[in-house]
CSV table of C-alpha atoms in Angstrom, one decimal:
chain,number,residue,atom,x,y,z
A,18,MET,CA,-61.3,-6.1,-9.3
A,19,ARG,CA,-58.8,-4.6,-11.1
A,20,ASP,CA,-60.4,-1.5,-10.8
A,21,ALA,CA,-60.8,-1.4,-6.9
A,22,TYR,CA,-56.9,-2.2,-6.9
A,23,HIS,CA,-56.4,0.9,-9.2
A,24,GLU,CA,-58.4,3.4,-6.9
A,25,GLU,CA,-56.4,1.9,-4.0
A,26,LEU,CA,-53.1,2.9,-5.8
A,27,ASP,CA,-54.3,6.0,-6.5
A,28,SER,CA,-55.7,6.8,-2.6
A,29,ILE,CA,-52.1,5.7,-2.2
A,30,GLY,CA,-50.4,8.5,-4.5
A,31,GLU,CA,-52.9,10.8,-2.7
A,32,ASP,CA,-51.6,10.2,0.7
A,33,LEU,CA,-48.2,10.4,-0.6
A,34,VAL,CA,-49.2,14.0,-1.7
A,35,GLU,CA,-51.2,14.6,1.7
A,36,MET,CA,-47.8,13.7,3.6
A,37,ALA,CA,-45.9,16.3,1.6
A,38,ARG,CA,-48.4,18.7,2.1
A,39,LEU,CA,-48.6,18.6,5.6
A,40,VAL,CA,-45.0,18.4,5.7
A,41,GLY,CA,-44.1,21.4,3.4
A,42,SER,CA,-46.5,23.3,6.0
A,43,ALA,CA,-44.9,22.0,9.0
A,44,ILE,CA,-41.3,23.1,7.9
A,45,GLY,CA,-42.7,26.5,7.1
A,46,ARG,CA,-44.3,27.0,10.1
A,47,ALA,CA,-41.3,25.4,12.2
A,48,THR,CA,-39.0,28.2,10.5
A,49,THR,CA,-41.9,31.1,11.7
A,50,ALA,CA,-41.5,29.8,14.9
A,51,ILE,CA,-37.6,29.5,15.1
A,52,LEU,CA,-37.4,33.1,13.9
A,53,ASP,CA,-39.9,34.6,15.9
A,54,ALA,CA,-39.6,32.5,19.4
A,55,ASP,CA,-43.4,31.7,18.8
A,56,LEU,CA,-43.6,29.3,21.5
A,57,LYS,CA,-47.5,28.3,20.1
A,58,LEU,CA,-46.5,27.7,16.7
A,59,ALA,CA,-44.0,25.6,18.0
A,60,GLU,CA,-45.8,23.4,19.8
A,61,SER,CA,-48.6,23.2,17.1
A,62,VAL,CA,-46.1,21.8,14.3
A,63,ILE,CA,-44.8,19.3,17.5
A,64,ALA,CA,-48.5,17.9,17.7
A,65,ALA,CA,-49.1,18.0,14.1
A,66,ASP,CA,-46.6,15.5,13.1
A,67,GLN,CA,-48.5,12.7,14.7
A,68,LYS,CA,-50.7,13.0,11.6
A,69,VAL,CA,-48.1,12.6,9.4
A,70,ASP,CA,-47.1,9.2,11.5
A,71,ASP,CA,-50.9,8.1,11.5
A,72,LEU,CA,-50.8,8.7,7.5
A,73,GLN,CA,-47.6,6.8,6.9
A,74,HIS,CA,-48.5,3.8,8.9
A,75,ASP,CA,-51.6,3.9,7.2
A,76,LEU,CA,-50.4,4.4,4.1
A,77,GLU,CA,-47.9,1.4,4.8
A,78,ALA,CA,-50.5,-1.1,6.0
A,79,ARG,CA,-52.6,-0.5,3.0
A,80,ALA,CA,-49.2,-1.0,0.4
A,81,ILE,CA,-48.4,-4.6,1.9
A,82,ALA,CA,-51.9,-5.4,2.0
A,83,LEU,CA,-52.4,-4.7,-1.7
A,84,LEU,CA,-49.0,-6.7,-2.6
A,85,ALA,CA,-50.5,-9.5,-0.8
A,86,ARG,CA,-54.0,-9.2,-1.8
A,87,GLN,CA,-53.1,-8.2,-5.6
A,88,GLN,CA,-49.7,-9.1,-6.2
A,89,PRO,CA,-49.2,-6.7,-8.5
A,90,VAL,CA,-45.9,-7.1,-10.9
A,91,ALA,CA,-44.0,-5.3,-13.4
A,92,THR,CA,-44.7,-1.7,-12.9
A,93,ASP,CA,-47.4,-2.0,-10.4
A,94,LEU,CA,-45.3,-3.9,-7.9
A,95,ARG,CA,-42.8,-0.8,-8.2
A,96,ILE,CA,-45.1,1.8,-7.8
A,97,VAL,CA,-46.0,0.3,-4.4
A,98,VAL,CA,-42.4,-0.6,-3.3
A,99,THR,CA,-41.5,2.8,-4.2
A,100,SER,CA,-44.3,4.2,-2.5
A,101,LEU,CA,-43.5,2.7,0.9
A,102,ARG,CA,-40.0,4.5,0.2
A,103,MET,CA,-41.5,8.1,-0.4
A,104,SER,CA,-43.8,7.7,2.7
A,105,ALA,CA,-40.4,6.9,4.4
A,106,ASP,CA,-38.6,9.9,3.4
A,107,LEU,CA,-42.1,12.1,4.0
A,108,GLU,CA,-42.1,10.5,7.7
A,109,ARG,CA,-38.2,11.7,7.9
A,110,SER,CA,-38.9,14.6,6.7
A,111,GLY,CA,-42.1,15.6,9.6
A,112,ASP,CA,-39.5,14.4,12.4
A,113,LEU,CA,-37.0,17.0,10.9
A,114,ALA,CA,-39.6,20.3,11.0
A,115,GLN,CA,-40.7,18.9,14.2
A,116,HIS,CA,-37.1,19.0,15.3
A,117,VAL,CA,-36.9,22.8,13.9
A,118,ALA,CA,-40.0,23.3,16.2
A,119,LYS,CA,-38.7,21.5,19.6
A,120,LEU,CA,-35.2,23.8,19.1
A,121,ALA,CA,-37.9,26.6,19.1
A,122,ARG,CA,-39.6,25.5,22.1
A,123,LEU,CA,-36.4,24.9,24.1
A,124,ARG,CA,-34.8,28.0,23.4
A,125,PHE,CA,-38.3,30.1,24.3
A,126,PRO,CA,-38.4,32.9,25.0
A,127,GLU,CA,-34.8,33.5,23.4
A,128,ARG,CA,-35.0,33.0,19.8
A,129,ALA,CA,-32.6,30.3,19.1
A,130,VAL,CA,-31.5,32.4,15.8
A,131,PRO,CA,-29.0,35.7,16.0
A,132,ASN,CA,-30.5,38.8,13.8
A,133,ASP,CA,-27.5,38.1,11.8
A,134,LEU,CA,-28.5,34.7,10.6
A,135,HIS,CA,-32.3,35.1,10.4
A,136,ALA,CA,-32.1,36.4,6.5
A,137,THR,CA,-29.9,32.8,5.8
A,138,ILE,CA,-32.5,30.4,8.0
A,139,LEU,CA,-35.3,32.2,6.2
A,140,GLU,CA,-34.4,31.7,2.9
A,141,MET,CA,-33.3,27.4,4.0
A,142,GLY,CA,-36.8,27.2,5.5
A,143,GLN,CA,-38.6,29.0,2.5
A,144,LEU,CA,-36.2,26.6,0.1
A,145,ALA,CA,-37.1,23.5,1.9
A,146,GLN,CA,-41.1,24.4,2.0
A,147,ARG,CA,-40.9,24.9,-2.2
A,148,LEU,CA,-38.6,22.2,-2.7
A,149,MET,CA,-41.4,19.7,-0.7
A,150,ALA,CA,-44.1,21.3,-2.7
A,151,LYS,CA,-42.3,20.4,-5.9
A,152,ALA,CA,-41.7,17.0,-4.6
A,153,ALA,CA,-45.4,16.6,-4.3
A,154,GLU,CA,-46.3,18.4,-7.5
A,155,VAL,CA,-43.7,15.7,-9.4
A,156,VAL,CA,-45.8,12.6,-7.8
A,157,ILE,CA,-48.9,14.0,-9.2
A,158,THR,CA,-47.7,15.0,-12.8
A,159,LYS,CA,-44.8,12.2,-12.9
A,160,ASP,CA,-42.8,15.2,-14.3
A,161,VAL,CA,-39.2,14.1,-14.9
A,162,ASP,CA,-37.7,17.6,-15.3
A,163,LEU,CA,-39.5,18.5,-13.0
A,164,ALA,CA,-38.0,16.2,-11.0
A,165,LEU,CA,-34.5,16.7,-12.0
A,166,GLN,CA,-35.2,20.8,-11.2
A,167,LEU,CA,-35.1,19.6,-7.7
A,168,GLU,CA,-31.2,18.3,-7.9
A,169,SER,CA,-30.2,22.0,-8.6
A,170,ASP,CA,-32.6,23.7,-6.2
A,171,ASP,CA,-30.9,21.4,-3.4
A,172,ASP,CA,-27.5,23.1,-4.5
A,173,GLU,CA,-29.1,26.0,-3.6
A,174,MET,CA,-29.4,24.7,-0.1
A,175,ASP,CA,-25.9,23.5,-0.3
A,176,LEU,CA,-24.7,27.0,-0.9
A,177,LEU,CA,-27.1,28.4,1.9
A,178,HIS,CA,-25.9,25.8,4.0
A,179,ARG,CA,-22.2,26.8,3.3
A,180,THR,CA,-23.5,30.4,4.0
A,181,LEU,CA,-24.1,29.0,7.6
A,182,PHE,CA,-20.9,27.8,7.9
A,183,GLN,CA,-19.2,30.9,6.8
A,184,HIS,CA,-20.9,33.0,9.9
A,185,LEU,CA,-20.3,30.2,12.2
A,186,MET,CA,-16.6,29.8,11.4
A,187,ASP,CA,-16.2,33.7,10.9
A,188,GLU,CA,-13.8,35.1,13.6
A,189,ARG,CA,-16.3,37.8,14.2
A,190,TRP,CA,-18.3,35.4,15.7
A,191,LYS,CA,-20.0,36.6,18.9
A,192,HIS,CA,-23.0,34.6,19.5
A,193,GLY,CA,-21.1,31.8,21.5
A,194,ILE,CA,-21.0,28.1,21.2
A,195,GLU,CA,-24.7,27.4,22.4
A,196,THR,CA,-25.9,29.6,19.3
A,197,ALA,CA,-23.2,27.7,17.2
A,198,VAL,CA,-24.4,24.1,18.5
A,199,ASP,CA,-28.2,25.3,17.5
A,200,VAL,CA,-27.2,26.9,13.9
A,201,THR,CA,-25.2,23.7,13.1
A,202,LEU,CA,-28.1,21.2,13.7
A,203,LEU,CA,-30.8,23.7,12.1
A,204,GLY,CA,-28.3,23.7,9.4
A,205,ARG,CA,-28.3,19.9,9.1
A,206,TYR,CA,-31.9,19.7,9.7
A,207,TYR,CA,-33.3,21.7,6.8
A,208,GLU,CA,-30.0,20.4,4.4
A,209,ARG,CA,-31.9,16.5,5.3
A,210,PHE,CA,-35.2,17.9,4.6
A,211,ALA,CA,-34.0,19.1,2.0
A,212,ASP,CA,-32.6,15.9,0.5
A,213,HIS,CA,-35.6,14.0,1.4
A,214,ALA,CA,-37.3,16.1,-1.0
A,215,VAL,CA,-34.9,15.3,-3.9
A,216,SER,CA,-35.2,11.8,-3.0
A,217,VAL,CA,-39.2,11.6,-3.4
A,218,ALA,CA,-38.7,13.1,-6.8
A,219,LYS,CA,-35.9,10.7,-8.1
A,220,ARG,CA,-38.1,8.0,-6.7
A,221,VAL,CA,-40.7,8.9,-9.2
A,222,VAL,CA,-37.8,8.8,-11.7
A,223,TYR,CA,-36.9,5.8,-11.0
A,224,LEU,CA,-40.7,4.8,-11.5
A,225,VAL,CA,-41.0,6.4,-14.7
A,226,THR,CA,-37.9,5.6,-16.3
A,227,GLY,CA,-37.0,2.6,-14.5
A,228,GLU,CA,-33.5,4.1,-14.1
A,229,TYR,CA,-32.2,2.8,-10.9
A,230,ALA,CA,-28.6,4.2,-10.5
A,231,ASP,CA,-29.7,8.0,-9.4
A,232,GLU,CA,-31.4,6.6,-6.4
A,233,LEU,CA,-28.7,4.4,-5.2
A,234,GLN,CA,-26.6,7.3,-4.7
A,235,PRO,CA,-28.7,9.1,-2.0
A,236,PRO,CA,-28.4,12.8,-1.2
A,237,THR,CA,-25.1,13.4,0.8
A,238,GLY,CA,-24.8,15.2,4.2
A,239,PRO,CA,-23.4,18.3,4.7
A,240,VAL,CA,-20.1,17.6,5.5
A,241,GLU,CA,-19.2,16.3,1.9
A,242,THR,CA,-21.2,18.6,-0.2
A,243,GLY,CA,-18.9,21.1,1.2
A,244,ALA,CA,-20.7,22.8,3.7
A,245,VAL,CA,-18.1,22.0,6.2
A,246,GLU,CA,-15.4,22.1,3.6
A,247,GLY,CA,-16.4,25.3,2.0
A,248,ALA,CA,-16.2,27.0,5.6
B,18,MET,CA,-39.6,-23.6,-6.7
B,19,ARG,CA,-40.5,-23.1,-2.8
B,20,ASP,CA,-37.0,-24.2,-2.0
B,21,ALA,CA,-35.1,-22.0,-4.2
B,22,TYR,CA,-37.4,-19.4,-3.0
B,23,HIS,CA,-36.6,-19.9,0.5
B,24,GLU,CA,-33.0,-20.0,-0.6
B,25,GLU,CA,-33.3,-16.9,-1.9
B,26,LEU,CA,-35.0,-15.4,1.2
B,27,ASP,CA,-31.6,-16.7,3.1
B,28,SER,CA,-29.4,-15.0,1.0
B,29,ILE,CA,-31.2,-11.7,1.4
B,30,GLY,CA,-30.6,-12.5,5.2
B,31,GLU,CA,-27.3,-13.4,4.8
B,32,ASP,CA,-26.7,-10.0,2.8
B,33,LEU,CA,-28.3,-7.9,5.5
B,34,VAL,CA,-26.1,-9.7,8.1
B,35,GLU,CA,-22.9,-8.4,6.2
B,36,MET,CA,-24.0,-4.9,5.4
B,37,ALA,CA,-24.1,-4.5,9.0
B,38,ARG,CA,-20.6,-6.4,9.7
B,39,LEU,CA,-19.3,-3.9,7.0
B,40,VAL,CA,-20.9,-0.9,8.6
B,41,GLY,CA,-20.2,-2.1,12.2
B,42,SER,CA,-16.7,-2.1,11.0
B,43,ALA,CA,-16.7,1.3,9.2
B,44,ILE,CA,-17.9,3.2,12.0
B,45,GLY,CA,-15.2,1.7,14.3
B,46,ARG,CA,-12.9,2.6,11.9
B,47,ALA,CA,-13.9,5.7,11.3
B,48,THR,CA,-13.6,6.3,14.8
B,49,THR,CA,-10.0,5.3,15.0
B,50,ALA,CA,-9.8,7.6,12.1
B,51,ILE,CA,-10.8,10.8,13.7
B,52,LEU,CA,-9.3,10.6,17.0
B,53,ASP,CA,-5.9,9.3,15.7
B,54,ALA,CA,-5.9,11.7,12.5
B,55,ASP,CA,-5.2,8.5,10.3
B,56,LEU,CA,-5.4,9.8,6.8
B,57,LYS,CA,-5.2,6.5,5.2
B,58,LEU,CA,-7.8,4.8,7.6
B,59,ALA,CA,-10.1,7.5,6.8
B,60,GLU,CA,-9.9,7.1,2.9
B,61,SER,CA,-10.6,3.4,3.5
B,62,VAL,CA,-13.5,3.7,5.6
B,63,ILE,CA,-14.8,6.7,2.6
B,64,ALA,CA,-13.7,4.1,-0.4
B,65,ALA,CA,-15.7,0.8,1.5
B,66,ASP,CA,-18.8,2.4,1.7
B,67,GLN,CA,-19.5,1.8,-2.1
B,68,LYS,CA,-19.5,-2.0,-1.1
B,69,VAL,CA,-22.3,-1.3,1.3
B,70,ASP,CA,-24.2,0.8,-1.5
B,71,ASP,CA,-23.5,-2.1,-3.9
B,72,LEU,CA,-24.5,-4.7,-1.6
B,73,GLN,CA,-28.1,-2.5,-1.0
B,74,HIS,CA,-28.4,-2.2,-4.7
B,75,ASP,CA,-28.2,-5.7,-5.6
B,76,LEU,CA,-30.5,-6.6,-2.0
B,77,GLU,CA,-33.2,-4.5,-3.4
B,78,ALA,CA,-33.0,-6.0,-7.1
B,79,ARG,CA,-33.7,-9.3,-6.0
B,80,ALA,CA,-36.3,-8.3,-3.2
B,81,ILE,CA,-38.3,-7.0,-5.8
B,82,ALA,CA,-37.7,-9.8,-8.4
B,83,LEU,CA,-38.8,-12.1,-5.5
B,84,LEU,CA,-42.0,-10.1,-4.9
B,85,ALA,CA,-42.6,-10.1,-8.6
B,86,ARG,CA,-42.0,-14.0,-9.3
B,87,GLN,CA,-43.2,-15.8,-6.0
B,88,GLN,CA,-45.6,-13.3,-4.9
B,89,PRO,CA,-45.5,-14.4,-1.6
B,90,VAL,CA,-48.2,-13.6,1.3
B,91,ALA,CA,-48.6,-12.9,5.1
B,92,THR,CA,-44.7,-13.2,7.0
B,93,ASP,CA,-43.1,-14.5,3.7
B,94,LEU,CA,-44.2,-11.1,2.1
B,95,ARG,CA,-43.6,-8.7,5.9
B,96,ILE,CA,-40.2,-10.7,5.5
B,97,VAL,CA,-39.1,-9.0,1.9
B,98,VAL,CA,-41.0,-5.8,3.0
B,99,THR,CA,-38.8,-5.6,6.1
B,100,SER,CA,-35.6,-6.5,4.6
B,101,LEU,CA,-36.2,-3.9,2.1
B,102,ARG,CA,-36.0,-1.3,5.1
B,103,MET,CA,-33.7,-2.8,7.1
B,104,SER,CA,-31.0,-2.5,4.0
B,105,ALA,CA,-32.3,1.2,3.7
B,106,ASP,CA,-31.3,1.5,7.8
B,107,LEU,CA,-28.0,-0.2,7.2
B,108,GLU,CA,-27.2,1.8,3.9
B,109,ARG,CA,-27.5,5.3,5.6
B,110,SER,CA,-25.7,4.0,8.7
B,111,GLY,CA,-23.0,3.0,6.3
B,112,ASP,CA,-23.4,7.3,5.2
B,113,LEU,CA,-23.3,8.2,8.3
B,114,ALA,CA,-19.5,6.1,9.3
B,115,GLN,CA,-18.1,8.0,6.2
B,116,HIS,CA,-19.3,11.3,7.4
B,117,VAL,CA,-16.9,10.6,10.5
B,118,ALA,CA,-14.8,9.3,8.4
B,119,LYS,CA,-14.8,12.7,5.7
B,120,LEU,CA,-14.7,14.3,9.0
B,121,ALA,CA,-11.5,13.3,9.8
B,122,ARG,CA,-10.2,13.7,6.2
B,123,LEU,CA,-11.1,17.3,6.4
B,124,ARG,CA,-9.0,18.7,9.8
B,125,PHE,CA,-6.3,16.0,8.3
B,126,PRO,CA,-3.3,16.6,10.1
B,127,GLU,CA,-5.4,18.3,12.8
B,128,ARG,CA,-7.4,16.0,14.7
B,129,ALA,CA,-11.1,16.9,15.1
B,130,VAL,CA,-11.2,16.0,18.7
B,131,PRO,CA,-10.2,17.7,21.6
B,132,ASN,CA,-8.1,15.9,24.5
B,133,ASP,CA,-11.0,16.3,26.6
B,134,LEU,CA,-13.8,14.8,24.4
B,135,HIS,CA,-11.5,11.8,23.7
B,136,ALA,CA,-13.0,9.5,25.7
B,137,THR,CA,-16.5,10.4,25.1
B,138,ILE,CA,-16.2,10.0,21.2
B,139,LEU,CA,-14.7,6.7,21.8
B,140,GLU,CA,-16.9,5.6,23.8
B,141,MET,CA,-19.5,6.7,21.3
B,142,GLY,CA,-17.7,4.8,18.5
B,143,GLN,CA,-17.5,1.7,20.3
B,144,LEU,CA,-21.2,1.6,21.4
B,145,ALA,CA,-22.7,2.7,17.7
B,146,GLN,CA,-20.4,-0.4,16.7
B,147,ARG,CA,-21.3,-2.8,19.6
B,148,LEU,CA,-25.5,-1.7,18.7
B,149,MET,CA,-24.5,-2.9,15.0
B,150,ALA,CA,-23.4,-5.9,15.9
B,151,LYS,CA,-26.2,-6.5,18.5
B,152,ALA,CA,-28.3,-5.3,15.6
B,153,ALA,CA,-26.7,-8.2,12.9
B,154,GLU,CA,-27.0,-11.1,16.1
B,155,VAL,CA,-31.1,-10.1,16.6
B,156,VAL,CA,-31.2,-10.3,12.4
B,157,ILE,CA,-29.8,-14.2,12.6
B,158,THR,CA,-31.1,-15.2,15.7
B,159,LYS,CA,-34.6,-13.3,15.6
B,160,ASP,CA,-34.2,-12.8,19.5
B,161,VAL,CA,-36.7,-10.5,20.6
B,162,ASP,CA,-35.0,-10.1,23.9
B,163,LEU,CA,-31.7,-8.7,22.7
B,164,ALA,CA,-33.9,-6.5,20.4
B,165,LEU,CA,-35.4,-4.9,23.2
B,166,GLN,CA,-32.1,-4.6,24.9
B,167,LEU,CA,-30.6,-2.4,21.9
B,168,GLU,CA,-32.9,0.4,23.8
B,169,SER,CA,-31.5,0.8,27.0
B,170,ASP,CA,-28.1,0.6,25.2
B,171,ASP,CA,-29.6,3.7,22.8
B,172,ASP,CA,-30.2,5.2,26.3
B,173,GLU,CA,-26.4,4.9,26.8
B,174,MET,CA,-26.0,6.5,23.6
B,175,ASP,CA,-28.1,9.4,24.4
B,176,LEU,CA,-26.2,10.1,28.2
B,177,LEU,CA,-23.1,10.0,26.1
B,178,HIS,CA,-24.6,12.8,23.3
B,179,ARG,CA,-25.6,14.7,26.7
B,180,THR,CA,-22.2,14.4,28.1
B,181,LEU,CA,-21.1,15.9,24.9
B,182,PHE,CA,-23.0,18.4,25.0
B,183,GLN,CA,-22.1,19.5,28.7
B,184,HIS,CA,-18.8,19.8,27.4
B,185,LEU,CA,-19.9,22.0,24.5
B,186,MET,CA,-22.1,24.4,26.9
B,187,ASP,CA,-19.0,24.4,29.6
B,188,GLU,CA,-18.0,28.1,29.8
B,189,ARG,CA,-14.5,26.5,30.2
B,190,TRP,CA,-15.1,25.5,26.5
B,191,LYS,CA,-11.8,26.6,25.0
B,192,HIS,CA,-11.7,25.0,21.6
B,193,GLY,CA,-13.3,27.8,19.5
B,194,ILE,CA,-16.2,27.3,17.4
B,195,GLU,CA,-15.0,25.3,14.8
B,196,THR,CA,-14.2,22.6,16.9
B,197,ALA,CA,-17.9,22.9,18.5
B,198,VAL,CA,-19.7,22.5,15.1
B,199,ASP,CA,-17.3,19.4,14.2
B,200,VAL,CA,-18.2,18.0,17.7
B,201,THR,CA,-22.2,18.6,17.4
B,202,LEU,CA,-22.2,17.2,14.1
B,203,LEU,CA,-20.4,13.9,15.1
B,204,GLY,CA,-22.6,13.6,18.2
B,205,ARG,CA,-25.4,13.6,15.6
B,206,TYR,CA,-23.6,11.1,13.5
B,207,TYR,CA,-23.7,8.7,16.5
B,208,GLU,CA,-26.9,9.0,17.7
B,209,ARG,CA,-28.1,8.5,14.0
B,210,PHE,CA,-25.8,5.6,13.7
B,211,ALA,CA,-27.4,4.0,16.7
B,212,ASP,CA,-31.1,5.0,16.0
B,213,HIS,CA,-30.4,2.9,12.9
B,214,ALA,CA,-29.0,0.2,14.4
B,215,VAL,CA,-31.8,0.3,17.0
B,216,SER,CA,-34.4,0.2,14.1
B,217,VAL,CA,-33.3,-2.5,12.5
B,218,ALA,CA,-33.7,-4.4,15.5
B,219,LYS,CA,-37.1,-3.4,16.3
B,220,ARG,CA,-38.3,-4.0,12.6
B,221,VAL,CA,-37.2,-7.8,13.7
B,222,VAL,CA,-39.1,-7.7,16.6
B,223,TYR,CA,-42.2,-6.6,14.1
B,224,LEU,CA,-41.5,-9.4,12.3
B,225,VAL,CA,-41.3,-12.0,14.9
B,226,THR,CA,-44.7,-10.7,16.8
B,227,GLY,CA,-46.1,-8.5,14.0
B,228,GLU,CA,-46.4,-5.8,16.7
B,229,TYR,CA,-46.1,-2.6,14.6
B,230,ALA,CA,-46.5,0.3,17.0
B,231,ASP,CA,-42.7,0.3,17.8
B,232,GLU,CA,-41.7,0.6,14.4
B,233,LEU,CA,-43.8,3.7,14.0
B,234,GLN,CA,-42.3,5.5,16.4
B,235,PRO,CA,-38.9,5.7,14.4
B,236,PRO,CA,-36.0,6.8,17.2
B,237,THR,CA,-35.6,10.4,17.6
B,238,GLY,CA,-33.0,12.8,17.1
B,239,PRO,CA,-31.1,14.2,19.6
B,240,VAL,CA,-32.9,17.4,20.7
B,241,GLU,CA,-36.1,15.6,21.5
B,242,THR,CA,-34.3,13.1,23.6
B,243,GLY,CA,-32.8,16.0,25.9
B,244,ALA,CA,-29.0,16.0,24.5
B,245,VAL,CA,-29.5,19.7,23.8
B,246,GLU,CA,-32.4,20.0,26.4
B,247,GLY,CA,-30.0,18.3,28.8
B,248,ALA,CA,-27.4,20.6,27.9
């Protein structure tokens, strides 16, 4: 019985990794879609989010069944509860990738991102994808050092976000309000995506070390990280 | 033992209601702070969020202890797991109220919201506060009809959000890019705050009816609800 139980725990972990893989791919492809104004790619990202939602649904049902049937305590209990939280982070990350793709679709055949911001948005998209890949690796390896590394990667995202705001606030901004609104929302989506990746990694730290404090100071939004303040 | 157990369950419910009360008050006061450029009020909202975070911390620790000690099944298990999720929604709502207050602080002594958007932002703030008050009532009463009512209230929020975007996209917009960025973020904060209130109510529906599907389609962001598309 205990073996079936641990098999089930492992399979929950595998689903988390699969979710992270899917949303990492989604943010990368959504970024390509918005930079290239590629409607087909955007549509495929939008449609693919259902798979992430289904995985989360399935994972949650199995986690709750596991709690009811096996009544784990101590570490095992923490693993199950933490998995539920990670799956919520990942599901939300999928939504954010979908938001990027929907913005690409909304502006099609125009490109939502002006040329002088292309490089910054590309970097944000790549960094977001990299953060999620590292988060998945942290879930697999339980490597606390790697988990902590995600926080400094996230600082890089804050810097990129600040760069975006500097462009926006530059008096020479010539792309009009609609693009300013689009870019503001895009910046927020990438920032929040990165926050969720960091959150997944932090939850692994909590599992491994039992240290809870960090998890209770959830990643902050752009305003207080200085993205607006720095603008 | 079962009595102490149900007392503990009740007290978790009371903490959820208290969190909802605090974040409802926070969004109302943050809205006043941003409309009046009231720095002291903004600072008090920013500081008060710690209380919400502490409540969540405490609630989570007790919920996990309860799972370990009492090993609830069926409905009781669902209540505990759902409470964990609701507390995450409420904690995040508190962050969003804090974001509004931080924007008020950032722009002080200027007012971040131009006069012609004052009424719309006021309505968004009031509606957000009202939604959270109703969500708290749903937690207390388990009233499924009231819970479903929150969804139509949320449609009202979408309409207000769309109004905001119509102002932004109006060719006569004369407030510049910085204000456009601020208003875009504010709109997003209120929209997400409302989403979390709706989410709390939906989780009660899940508890009462066991109906899961709705909960798996979490409230969507502004882009796909047409706030941008409608603009």
